[in-house]
Short mmCIF file of C-alpha atoms and ligand atoms in Angstrom, two decimals:
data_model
loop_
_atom_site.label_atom_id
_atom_site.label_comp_id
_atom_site.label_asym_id
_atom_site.label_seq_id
_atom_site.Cartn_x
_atom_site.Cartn_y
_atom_site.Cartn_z
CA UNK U 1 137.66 107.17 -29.78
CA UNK U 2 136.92 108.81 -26.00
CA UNK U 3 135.30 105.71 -25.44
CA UNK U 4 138.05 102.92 -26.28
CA UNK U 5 138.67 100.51 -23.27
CA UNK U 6 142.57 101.58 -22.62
CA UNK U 7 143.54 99.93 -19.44
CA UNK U 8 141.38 97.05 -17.17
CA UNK U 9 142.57 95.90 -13.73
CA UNK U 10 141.74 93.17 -11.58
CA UNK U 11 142.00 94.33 -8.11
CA UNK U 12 142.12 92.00 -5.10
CA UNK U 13 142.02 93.36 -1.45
CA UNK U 14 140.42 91.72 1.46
CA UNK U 15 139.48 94.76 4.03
CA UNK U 16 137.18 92.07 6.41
CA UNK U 17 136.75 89.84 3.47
CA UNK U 18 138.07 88.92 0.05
CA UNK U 19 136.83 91.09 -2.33
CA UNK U 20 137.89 91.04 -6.34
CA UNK U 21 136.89 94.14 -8.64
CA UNK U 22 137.46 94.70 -11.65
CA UNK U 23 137.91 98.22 -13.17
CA UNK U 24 137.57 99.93 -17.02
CA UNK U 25 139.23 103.00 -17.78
CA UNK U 26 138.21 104.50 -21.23
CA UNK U 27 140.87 107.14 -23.36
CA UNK U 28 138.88 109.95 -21.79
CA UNK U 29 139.47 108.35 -18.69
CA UNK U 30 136.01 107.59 -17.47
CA UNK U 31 136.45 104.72 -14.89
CA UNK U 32 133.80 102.02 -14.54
CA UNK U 33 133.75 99.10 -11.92
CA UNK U 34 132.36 95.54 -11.88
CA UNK U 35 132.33 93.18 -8.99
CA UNK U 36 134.03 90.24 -9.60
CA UNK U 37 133.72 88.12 -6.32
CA UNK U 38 133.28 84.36 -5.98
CA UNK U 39 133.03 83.26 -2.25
CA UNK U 40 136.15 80.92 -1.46
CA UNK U 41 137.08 80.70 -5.64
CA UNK U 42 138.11 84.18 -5.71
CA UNK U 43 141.39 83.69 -7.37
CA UNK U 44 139.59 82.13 -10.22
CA UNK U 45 137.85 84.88 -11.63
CA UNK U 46 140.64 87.03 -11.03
CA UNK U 47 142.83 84.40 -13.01
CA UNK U 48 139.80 84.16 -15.94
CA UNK U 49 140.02 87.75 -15.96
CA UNK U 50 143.51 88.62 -16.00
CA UNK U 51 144.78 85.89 -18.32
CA UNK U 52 142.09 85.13 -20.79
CA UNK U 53 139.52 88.43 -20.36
CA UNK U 54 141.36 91.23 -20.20
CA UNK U 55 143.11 90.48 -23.60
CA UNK U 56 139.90 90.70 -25.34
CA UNK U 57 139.35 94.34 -24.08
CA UNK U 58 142.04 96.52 -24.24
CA UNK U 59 140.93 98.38 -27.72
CA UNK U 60 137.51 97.97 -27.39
CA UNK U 61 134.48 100.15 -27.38
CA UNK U 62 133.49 100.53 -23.69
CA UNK U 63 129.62 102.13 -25.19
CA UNK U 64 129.01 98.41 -26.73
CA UNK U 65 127.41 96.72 -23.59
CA UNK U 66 125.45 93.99 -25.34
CA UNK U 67 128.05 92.81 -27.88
CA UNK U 68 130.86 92.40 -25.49
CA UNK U 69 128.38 90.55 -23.29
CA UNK U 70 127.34 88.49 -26.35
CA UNK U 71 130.93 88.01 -27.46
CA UNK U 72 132.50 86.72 -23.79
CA UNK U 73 129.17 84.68 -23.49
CA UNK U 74 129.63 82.67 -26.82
CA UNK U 75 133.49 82.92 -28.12
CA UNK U 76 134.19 81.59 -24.12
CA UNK U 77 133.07 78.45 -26.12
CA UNK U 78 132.83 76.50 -22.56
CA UNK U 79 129.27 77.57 -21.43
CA UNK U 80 127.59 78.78 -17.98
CA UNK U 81 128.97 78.54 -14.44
CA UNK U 82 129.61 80.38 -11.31
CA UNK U 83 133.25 81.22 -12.91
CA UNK U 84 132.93 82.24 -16.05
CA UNK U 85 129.56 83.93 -15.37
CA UNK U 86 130.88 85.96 -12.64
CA UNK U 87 133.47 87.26 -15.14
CA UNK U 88 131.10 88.50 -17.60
CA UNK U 89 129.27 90.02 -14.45
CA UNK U 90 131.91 91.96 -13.87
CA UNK U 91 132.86 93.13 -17.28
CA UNK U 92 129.03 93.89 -18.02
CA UNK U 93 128.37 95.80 -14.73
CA UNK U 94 131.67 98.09 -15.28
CA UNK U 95 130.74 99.00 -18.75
CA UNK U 96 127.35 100.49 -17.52
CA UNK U 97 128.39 101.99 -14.89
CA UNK U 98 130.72 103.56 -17.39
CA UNK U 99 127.78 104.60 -19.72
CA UNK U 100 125.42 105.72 -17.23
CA UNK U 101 128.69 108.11 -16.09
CA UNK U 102 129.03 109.61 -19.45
CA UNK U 103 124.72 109.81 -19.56
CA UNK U 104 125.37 112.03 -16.98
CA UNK U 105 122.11 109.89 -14.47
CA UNK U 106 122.51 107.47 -11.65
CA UNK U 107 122.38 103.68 -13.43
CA UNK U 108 118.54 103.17 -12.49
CA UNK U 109 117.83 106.22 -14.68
CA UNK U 110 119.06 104.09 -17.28
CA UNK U 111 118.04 100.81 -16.54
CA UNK U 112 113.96 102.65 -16.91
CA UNK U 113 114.18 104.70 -13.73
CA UNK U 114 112.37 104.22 -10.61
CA UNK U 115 109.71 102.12 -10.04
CA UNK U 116 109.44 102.40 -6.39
CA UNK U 117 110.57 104.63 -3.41
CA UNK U 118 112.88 102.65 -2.28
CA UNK U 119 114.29 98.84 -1.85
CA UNK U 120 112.87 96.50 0.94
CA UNK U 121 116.17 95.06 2.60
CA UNK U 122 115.65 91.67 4.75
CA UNK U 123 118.49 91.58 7.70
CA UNK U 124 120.12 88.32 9.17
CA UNK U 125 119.37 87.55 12.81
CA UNK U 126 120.72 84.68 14.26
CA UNK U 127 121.60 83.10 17.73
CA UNK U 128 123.09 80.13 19.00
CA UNK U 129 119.99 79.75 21.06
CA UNK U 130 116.48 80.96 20.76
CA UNK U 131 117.19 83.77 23.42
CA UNK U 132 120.20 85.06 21.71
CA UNK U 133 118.44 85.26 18.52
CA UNK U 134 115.00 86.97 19.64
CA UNK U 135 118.13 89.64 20.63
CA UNK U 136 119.27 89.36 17.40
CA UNK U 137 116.30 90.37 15.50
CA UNK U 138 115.78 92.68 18.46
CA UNK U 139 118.86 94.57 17.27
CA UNK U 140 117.64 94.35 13.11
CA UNK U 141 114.46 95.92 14.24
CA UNK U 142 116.42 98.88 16.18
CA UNK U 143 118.31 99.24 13.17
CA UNK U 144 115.38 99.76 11.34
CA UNK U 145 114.63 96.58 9.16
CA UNK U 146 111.43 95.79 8.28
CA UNK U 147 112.50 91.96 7.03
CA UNK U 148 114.60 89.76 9.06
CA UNK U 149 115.89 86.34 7.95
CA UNK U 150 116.11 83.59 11.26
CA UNK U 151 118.81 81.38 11.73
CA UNK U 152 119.38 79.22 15.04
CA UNK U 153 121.71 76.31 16.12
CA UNK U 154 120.03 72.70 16.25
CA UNK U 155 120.28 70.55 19.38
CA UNK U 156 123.06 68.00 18.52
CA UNK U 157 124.47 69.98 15.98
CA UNK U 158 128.16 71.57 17.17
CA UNK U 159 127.93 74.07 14.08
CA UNK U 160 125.01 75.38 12.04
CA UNK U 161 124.72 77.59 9.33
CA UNK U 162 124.07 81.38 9.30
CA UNK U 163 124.81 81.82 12.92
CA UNK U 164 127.74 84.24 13.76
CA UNK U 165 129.70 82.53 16.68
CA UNK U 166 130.96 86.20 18.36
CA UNK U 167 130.46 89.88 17.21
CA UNK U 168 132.45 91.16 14.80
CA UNK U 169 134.74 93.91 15.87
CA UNK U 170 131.67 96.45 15.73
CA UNK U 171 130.03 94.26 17.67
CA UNK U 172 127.63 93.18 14.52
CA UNK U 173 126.56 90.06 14.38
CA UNK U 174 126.64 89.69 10.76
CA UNK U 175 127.42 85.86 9.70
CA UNK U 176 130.56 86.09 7.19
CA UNK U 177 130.92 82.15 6.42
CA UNK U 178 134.07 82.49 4.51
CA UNK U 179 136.64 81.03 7.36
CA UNK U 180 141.04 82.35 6.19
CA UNK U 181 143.15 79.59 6.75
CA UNK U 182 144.51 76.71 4.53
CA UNK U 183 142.00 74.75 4.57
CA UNK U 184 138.33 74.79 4.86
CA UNK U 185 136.17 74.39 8.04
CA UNK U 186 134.32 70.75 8.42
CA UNK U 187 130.43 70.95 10.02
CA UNK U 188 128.44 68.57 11.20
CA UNK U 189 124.70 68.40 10.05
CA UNK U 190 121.65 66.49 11.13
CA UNK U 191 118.54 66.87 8.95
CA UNK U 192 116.08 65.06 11.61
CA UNK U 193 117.27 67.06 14.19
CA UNK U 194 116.61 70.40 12.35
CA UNK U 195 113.16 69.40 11.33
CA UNK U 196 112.08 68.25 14.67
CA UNK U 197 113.51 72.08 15.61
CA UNK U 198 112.93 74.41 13.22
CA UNK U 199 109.11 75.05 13.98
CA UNK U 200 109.30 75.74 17.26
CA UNK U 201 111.80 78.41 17.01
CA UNK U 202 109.34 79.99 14.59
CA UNK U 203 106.38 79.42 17.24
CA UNK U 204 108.75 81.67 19.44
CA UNK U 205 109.33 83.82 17.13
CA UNK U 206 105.77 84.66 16.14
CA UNK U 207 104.74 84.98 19.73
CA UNK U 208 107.33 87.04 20.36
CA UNK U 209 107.08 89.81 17.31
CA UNK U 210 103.51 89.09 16.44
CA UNK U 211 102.14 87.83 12.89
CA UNK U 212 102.98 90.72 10.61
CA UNK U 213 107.02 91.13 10.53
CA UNK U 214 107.82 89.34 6.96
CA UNK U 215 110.10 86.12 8.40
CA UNK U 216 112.38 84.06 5.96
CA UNK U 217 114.67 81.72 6.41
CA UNK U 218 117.76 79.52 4.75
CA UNK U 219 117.41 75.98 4.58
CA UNK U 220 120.47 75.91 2.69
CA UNK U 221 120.26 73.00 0.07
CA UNK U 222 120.17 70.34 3.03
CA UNK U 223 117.32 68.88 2.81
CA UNK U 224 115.58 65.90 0.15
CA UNK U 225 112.15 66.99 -1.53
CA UNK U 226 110.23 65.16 0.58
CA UNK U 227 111.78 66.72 3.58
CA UNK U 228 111.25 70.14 2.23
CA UNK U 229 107.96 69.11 2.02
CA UNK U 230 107.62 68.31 5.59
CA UNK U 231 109.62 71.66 7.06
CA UNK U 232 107.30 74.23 4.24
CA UNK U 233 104.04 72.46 5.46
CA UNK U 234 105.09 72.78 9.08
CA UNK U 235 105.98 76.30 8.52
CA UNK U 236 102.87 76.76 7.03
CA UNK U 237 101.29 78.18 10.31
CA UNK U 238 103.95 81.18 10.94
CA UNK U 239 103.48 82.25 7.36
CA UNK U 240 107.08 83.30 6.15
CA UNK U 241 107.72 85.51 3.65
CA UNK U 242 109.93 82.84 1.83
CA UNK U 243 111.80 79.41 2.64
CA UNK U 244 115.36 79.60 0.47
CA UNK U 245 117.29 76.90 -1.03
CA UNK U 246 114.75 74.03 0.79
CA UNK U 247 116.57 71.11 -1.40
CA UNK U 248 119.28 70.92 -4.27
CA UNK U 249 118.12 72.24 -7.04
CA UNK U 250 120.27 71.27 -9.64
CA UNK U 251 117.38 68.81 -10.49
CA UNK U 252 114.64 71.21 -11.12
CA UNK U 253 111.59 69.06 -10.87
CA UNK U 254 112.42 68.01 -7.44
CA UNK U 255 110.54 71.70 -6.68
CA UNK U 256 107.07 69.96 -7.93
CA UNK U 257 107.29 67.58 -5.25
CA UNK U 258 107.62 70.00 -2.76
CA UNK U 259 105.21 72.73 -4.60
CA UNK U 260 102.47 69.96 -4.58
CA UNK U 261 102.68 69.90 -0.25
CA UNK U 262 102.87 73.41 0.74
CA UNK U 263 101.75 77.08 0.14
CA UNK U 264 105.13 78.41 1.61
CA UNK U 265 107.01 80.75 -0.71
CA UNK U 266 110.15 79.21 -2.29
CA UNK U 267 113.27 81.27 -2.69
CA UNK U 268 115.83 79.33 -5.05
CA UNK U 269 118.80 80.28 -7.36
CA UNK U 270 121.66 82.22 -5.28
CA UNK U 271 124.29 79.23 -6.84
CA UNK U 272 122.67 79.93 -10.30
CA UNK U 273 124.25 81.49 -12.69
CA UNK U 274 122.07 81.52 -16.21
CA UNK U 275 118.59 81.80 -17.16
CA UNK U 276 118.89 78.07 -17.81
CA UNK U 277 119.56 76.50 -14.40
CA UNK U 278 115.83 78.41 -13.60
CA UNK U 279 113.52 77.41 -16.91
CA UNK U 280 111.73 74.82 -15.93
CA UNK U 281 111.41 75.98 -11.89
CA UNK U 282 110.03 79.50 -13.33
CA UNK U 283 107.90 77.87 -16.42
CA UNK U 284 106.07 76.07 -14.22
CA UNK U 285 105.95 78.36 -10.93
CA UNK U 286 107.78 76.00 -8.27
CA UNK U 287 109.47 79.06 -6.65
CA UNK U 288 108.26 82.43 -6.00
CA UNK U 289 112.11 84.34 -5.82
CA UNK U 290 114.65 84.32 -8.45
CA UNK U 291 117.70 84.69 -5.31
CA UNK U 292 120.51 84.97 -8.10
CA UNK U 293 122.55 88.19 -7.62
CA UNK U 294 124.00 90.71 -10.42
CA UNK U 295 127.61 89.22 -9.80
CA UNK U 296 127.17 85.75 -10.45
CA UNK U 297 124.44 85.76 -13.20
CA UNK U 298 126.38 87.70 -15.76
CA UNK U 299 125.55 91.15 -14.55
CA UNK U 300 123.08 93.98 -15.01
CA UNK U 301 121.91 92.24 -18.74
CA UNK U 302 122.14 88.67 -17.21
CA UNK U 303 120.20 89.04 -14.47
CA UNK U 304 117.93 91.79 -16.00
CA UNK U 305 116.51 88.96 -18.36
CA UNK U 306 116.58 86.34 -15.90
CA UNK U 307 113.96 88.20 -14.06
CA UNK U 308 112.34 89.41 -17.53
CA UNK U 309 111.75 86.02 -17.71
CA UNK U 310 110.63 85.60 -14.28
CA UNK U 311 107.94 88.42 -14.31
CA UNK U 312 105.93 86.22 -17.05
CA UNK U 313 105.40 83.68 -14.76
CA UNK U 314 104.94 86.00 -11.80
CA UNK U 315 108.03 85.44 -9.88
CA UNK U 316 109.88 87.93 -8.55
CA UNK U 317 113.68 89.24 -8.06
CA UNK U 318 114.67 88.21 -4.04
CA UNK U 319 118.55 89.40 -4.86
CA UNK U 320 121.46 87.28 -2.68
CA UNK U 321 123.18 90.27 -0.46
CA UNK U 322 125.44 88.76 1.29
CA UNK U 323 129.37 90.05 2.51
CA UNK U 324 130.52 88.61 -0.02
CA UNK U 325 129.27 90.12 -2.60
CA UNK U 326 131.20 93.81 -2.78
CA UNK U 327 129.77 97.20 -2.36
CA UNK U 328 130.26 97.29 -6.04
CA UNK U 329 127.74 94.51 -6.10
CA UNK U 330 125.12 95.78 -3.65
CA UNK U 331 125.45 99.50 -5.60
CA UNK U 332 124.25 97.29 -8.42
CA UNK U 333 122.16 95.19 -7.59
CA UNK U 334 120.28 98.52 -5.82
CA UNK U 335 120.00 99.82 -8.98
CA UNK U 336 118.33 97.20 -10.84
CA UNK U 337 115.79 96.12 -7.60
CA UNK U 338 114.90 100.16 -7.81
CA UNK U 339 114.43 99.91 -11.76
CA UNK U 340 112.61 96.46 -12.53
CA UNK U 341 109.13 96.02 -12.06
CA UNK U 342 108.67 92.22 -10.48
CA UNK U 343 110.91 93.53 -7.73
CA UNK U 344 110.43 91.09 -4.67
CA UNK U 345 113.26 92.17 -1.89
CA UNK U 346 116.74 92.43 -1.23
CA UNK U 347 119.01 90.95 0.94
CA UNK U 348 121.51 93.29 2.66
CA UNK U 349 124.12 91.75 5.63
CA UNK U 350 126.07 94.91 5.93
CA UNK U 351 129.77 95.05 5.10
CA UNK U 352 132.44 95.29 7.98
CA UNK U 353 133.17 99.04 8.68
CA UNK U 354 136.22 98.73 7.49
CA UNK U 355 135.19 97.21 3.95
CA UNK U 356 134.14 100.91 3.34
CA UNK U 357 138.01 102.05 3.92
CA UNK U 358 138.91 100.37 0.22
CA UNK U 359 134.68 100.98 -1.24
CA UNK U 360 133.26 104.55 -0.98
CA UNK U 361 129.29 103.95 -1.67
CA UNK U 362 126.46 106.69 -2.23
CA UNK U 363 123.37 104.12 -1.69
CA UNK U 364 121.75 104.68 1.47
CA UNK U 365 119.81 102.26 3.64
CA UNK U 366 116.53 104.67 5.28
CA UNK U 367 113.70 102.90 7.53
CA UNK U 368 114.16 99.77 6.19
CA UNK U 369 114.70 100.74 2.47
CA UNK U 370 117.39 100.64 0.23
CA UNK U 371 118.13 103.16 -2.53
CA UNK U 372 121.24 103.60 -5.07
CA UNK U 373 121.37 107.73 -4.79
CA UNK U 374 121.68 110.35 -7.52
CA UNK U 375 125.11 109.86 -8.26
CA UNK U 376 126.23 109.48 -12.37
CA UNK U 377 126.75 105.48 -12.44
CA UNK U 378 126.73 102.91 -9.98
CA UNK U 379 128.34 105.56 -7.16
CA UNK U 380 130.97 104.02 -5.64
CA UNK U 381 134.84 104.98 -5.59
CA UNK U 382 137.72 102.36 -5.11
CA UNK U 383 140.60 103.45 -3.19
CA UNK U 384 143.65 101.47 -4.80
CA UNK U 385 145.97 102.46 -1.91
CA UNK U 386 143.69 101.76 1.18
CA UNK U 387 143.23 98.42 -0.92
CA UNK U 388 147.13 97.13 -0.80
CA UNK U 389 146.55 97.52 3.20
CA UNK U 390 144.35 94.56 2.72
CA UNK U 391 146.15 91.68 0.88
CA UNK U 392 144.61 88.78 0.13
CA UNK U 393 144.51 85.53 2.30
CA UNK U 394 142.90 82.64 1.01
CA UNK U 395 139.61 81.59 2.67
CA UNK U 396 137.26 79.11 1.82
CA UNK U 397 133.75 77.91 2.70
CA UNK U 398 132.66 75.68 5.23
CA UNK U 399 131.88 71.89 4.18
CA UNK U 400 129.31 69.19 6.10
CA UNK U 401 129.57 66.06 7.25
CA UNK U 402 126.59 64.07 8.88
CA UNK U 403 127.46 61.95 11.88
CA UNK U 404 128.39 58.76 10.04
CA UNK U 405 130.98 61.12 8.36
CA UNK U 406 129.00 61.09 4.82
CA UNK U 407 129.60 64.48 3.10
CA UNK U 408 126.34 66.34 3.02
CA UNK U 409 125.39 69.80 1.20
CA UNK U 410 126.39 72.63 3.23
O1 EZ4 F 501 121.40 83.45 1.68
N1 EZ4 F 501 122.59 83.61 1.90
C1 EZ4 F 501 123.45 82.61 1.90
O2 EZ4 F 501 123.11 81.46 1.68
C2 EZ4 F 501 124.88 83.00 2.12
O3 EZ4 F 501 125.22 82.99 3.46
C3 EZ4 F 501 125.81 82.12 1.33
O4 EZ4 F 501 126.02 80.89 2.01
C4 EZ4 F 501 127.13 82.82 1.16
O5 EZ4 F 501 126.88 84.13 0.67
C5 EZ4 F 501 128.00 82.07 0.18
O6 EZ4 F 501 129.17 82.81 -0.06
CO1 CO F 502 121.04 81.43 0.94
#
């Protein structure tokens, strides 16, 4: 039929970062694309997907969304995880782009159309001191963001999270923690240190940019539940808009402790990849954000149920936006913040100029909003030949160390 699956590639370029795609091509040659990336495991999706996915395709009915989701989901046998979940992202996220195409409407159309104007983006500022970041969020402001996430070195700690060490060639200061080389990067971490820091940079912060700019920031999975207790409750006074990822989470109920001392909003889940690793943290409200993105929780109908789930227990969608997560990703994951209804915000770091050289997108970003466009599917082109400009080098994610040389979460 017009609609049989007859070719799927796996595409990997790196134009200013890694990047693996993944694109459907139906007999009437109606081309959908799914973003397939996994920061520093890239080559394992592509491997998943090439040797054991794409197989399962070729022959297939591109129009039947939920069963192929359903069928890579359960006949994978091995459940969950960041791999195979990002796989099934990928597969699920070209397929609609492929239907909304042949619908003729832009994905959000399909996905129940809009439910707002437009998408509230949050921005990265960071600085290596407190100066050099009030420039930072300086520069987010200029550029029109209305949310701005703050990230700062630590006395005593040679590397910290988040915090760009020079401008990228355009002279952005977007963070891209992926390091090429052969090995990864070691930091050093001090949780005391950060915690005796941390409020006063907000203190600054707030004096400097008054009370109403929404704040959040990235604790990054560093600290215990009791210290998460201790940073939320002395954030308490600058009111942020969310602290993300305040303590491993892989043990849910840790959140209670840390609900039971503070009032400041959680944001947990960008590591997450199934409605699972969030029941009992959304059952019993111990966040406030569900931070997984489209990519890595099994796509448009992972994630769209995920947050289904979410909006019984009034928690909303805070989607992960980082660079490594494509422009095919951000197209999506545009769509569905425009479409659901417990929409919270979405986080946007801007690609590298030349990312768009390989990724034509149609979603513009308009006084601090966000929104897909009007074009039929997700609206973005890939452009195979710019893409073999960019081969692949392999780049991995930093790792931590505390002083005594104990590995720590980064
Ligand atoms: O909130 N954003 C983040 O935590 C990111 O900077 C993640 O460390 C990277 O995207 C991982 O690839
Ligand atoms: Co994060």
């Amino acid at each position: 039929s017009p609609t049989t699956i007859t070719a799927v590639d796996v595409l990997v370029t790196s134009p200013g970062r890694n990047f693996v795609t993944l694109r459907i091509t139906t007999a009437d040659g109606v081309v959908g694309l799914g973003d397939a990336t996994l920061n520093g495991r890239e080559l394992a999706v592509a491997a998943t997907l090439r040797d054991h996915i794409v197989p399962l395709l070729l022959g297939q009915d591109a129009h039947r969304i939920e069963d192929t989701w359903q069928f890579l989901y359960r006949s994978v046998y091995w459940r969950r995880g960041p791999v195979t979940m990002t796989a099934i992202a990928a597969v699920d996220v070209a397929l609609w782009d492929i239907k909304a195409k042949l619908a003729g409407m832009p994905l959000y159309q399909l996905l129940g159309g809009a439910s707002r104007s437009g998408v509230l983006a949050y921005a990265h500022a960071s600085g290596r001191d407190v100066p050099a970041l009030l420039d930072s969020v300086r520069q987010r402001i200029e550029e029109g963001f209305r949310a701005i996430r703050i990230q700062t070195s630590v006395p005593g700690v040679r590397t910290v999270y988040g915090v760009s060490s020079a401008p990228s060639p355009t002279g952005r200061y977007s963070y891209e923690p992926a390091k090429r080389g052969p090995l990864p990067a070691e930091e050093d971490w001090d949780s005391q240190a950060y915690l005796r820091h941390i409020p006063g940079v907000f203190e600054t912060v707030r004096a400097e940019f008054g009370a109403e700019l929404p704040l959040l920031h990235d604790a990054h999975h560093r600290l215990t539940p009791i210290q998460a207790a201790r940073l939320g409750t002395d954030l308490e006074p600058y009111r942020l808009f969310w602290l993300e990822d305040v303590t491993p989470a892989e043990n849910q109920e840790a959140l209670r402790l840390v609900r039971q001392h503070t009032t400041t909003p959680l944001a947990i889940g960008e590591i997450f990849n199934t409605v699972w690793d969030y029941q009992t943290i959304i059952r019993e409200q111990l966040i406030d954000y569900v931070r997984s993105s489209v990519v890595h929780a099994g796509g448009i109908t992972g994630l769209r149920r995920i947050l289904d789930y979410a909006a019984q227990y009034q928690v909303k969608s805070g989607m992960h936006g980082p660079t490594d997560i494509s422009p095919v990703g951000m197209a999506a994951a545009t769509h569905l913040s425009l479409a659901i209804h417990n929409f919270g915000i979405q986080e946007y770091m801007q690609h590298d100029p030349i990312t768009s050289e390989v990724f034509r997108t149609s979603f513009t970003f308009t006084d601090g909003l966000l929104h897909p466009g009007e074009e039929p599917g997700l609206g973005v082109e890939y452009d195979e030949d710019a893409a073999e400009r960019f081969p692949y080098e392999r780049a991995y994610l930093p790792f931590a160390r505390l002083a005594d040389g104990t590995i720590h979460d980064w």
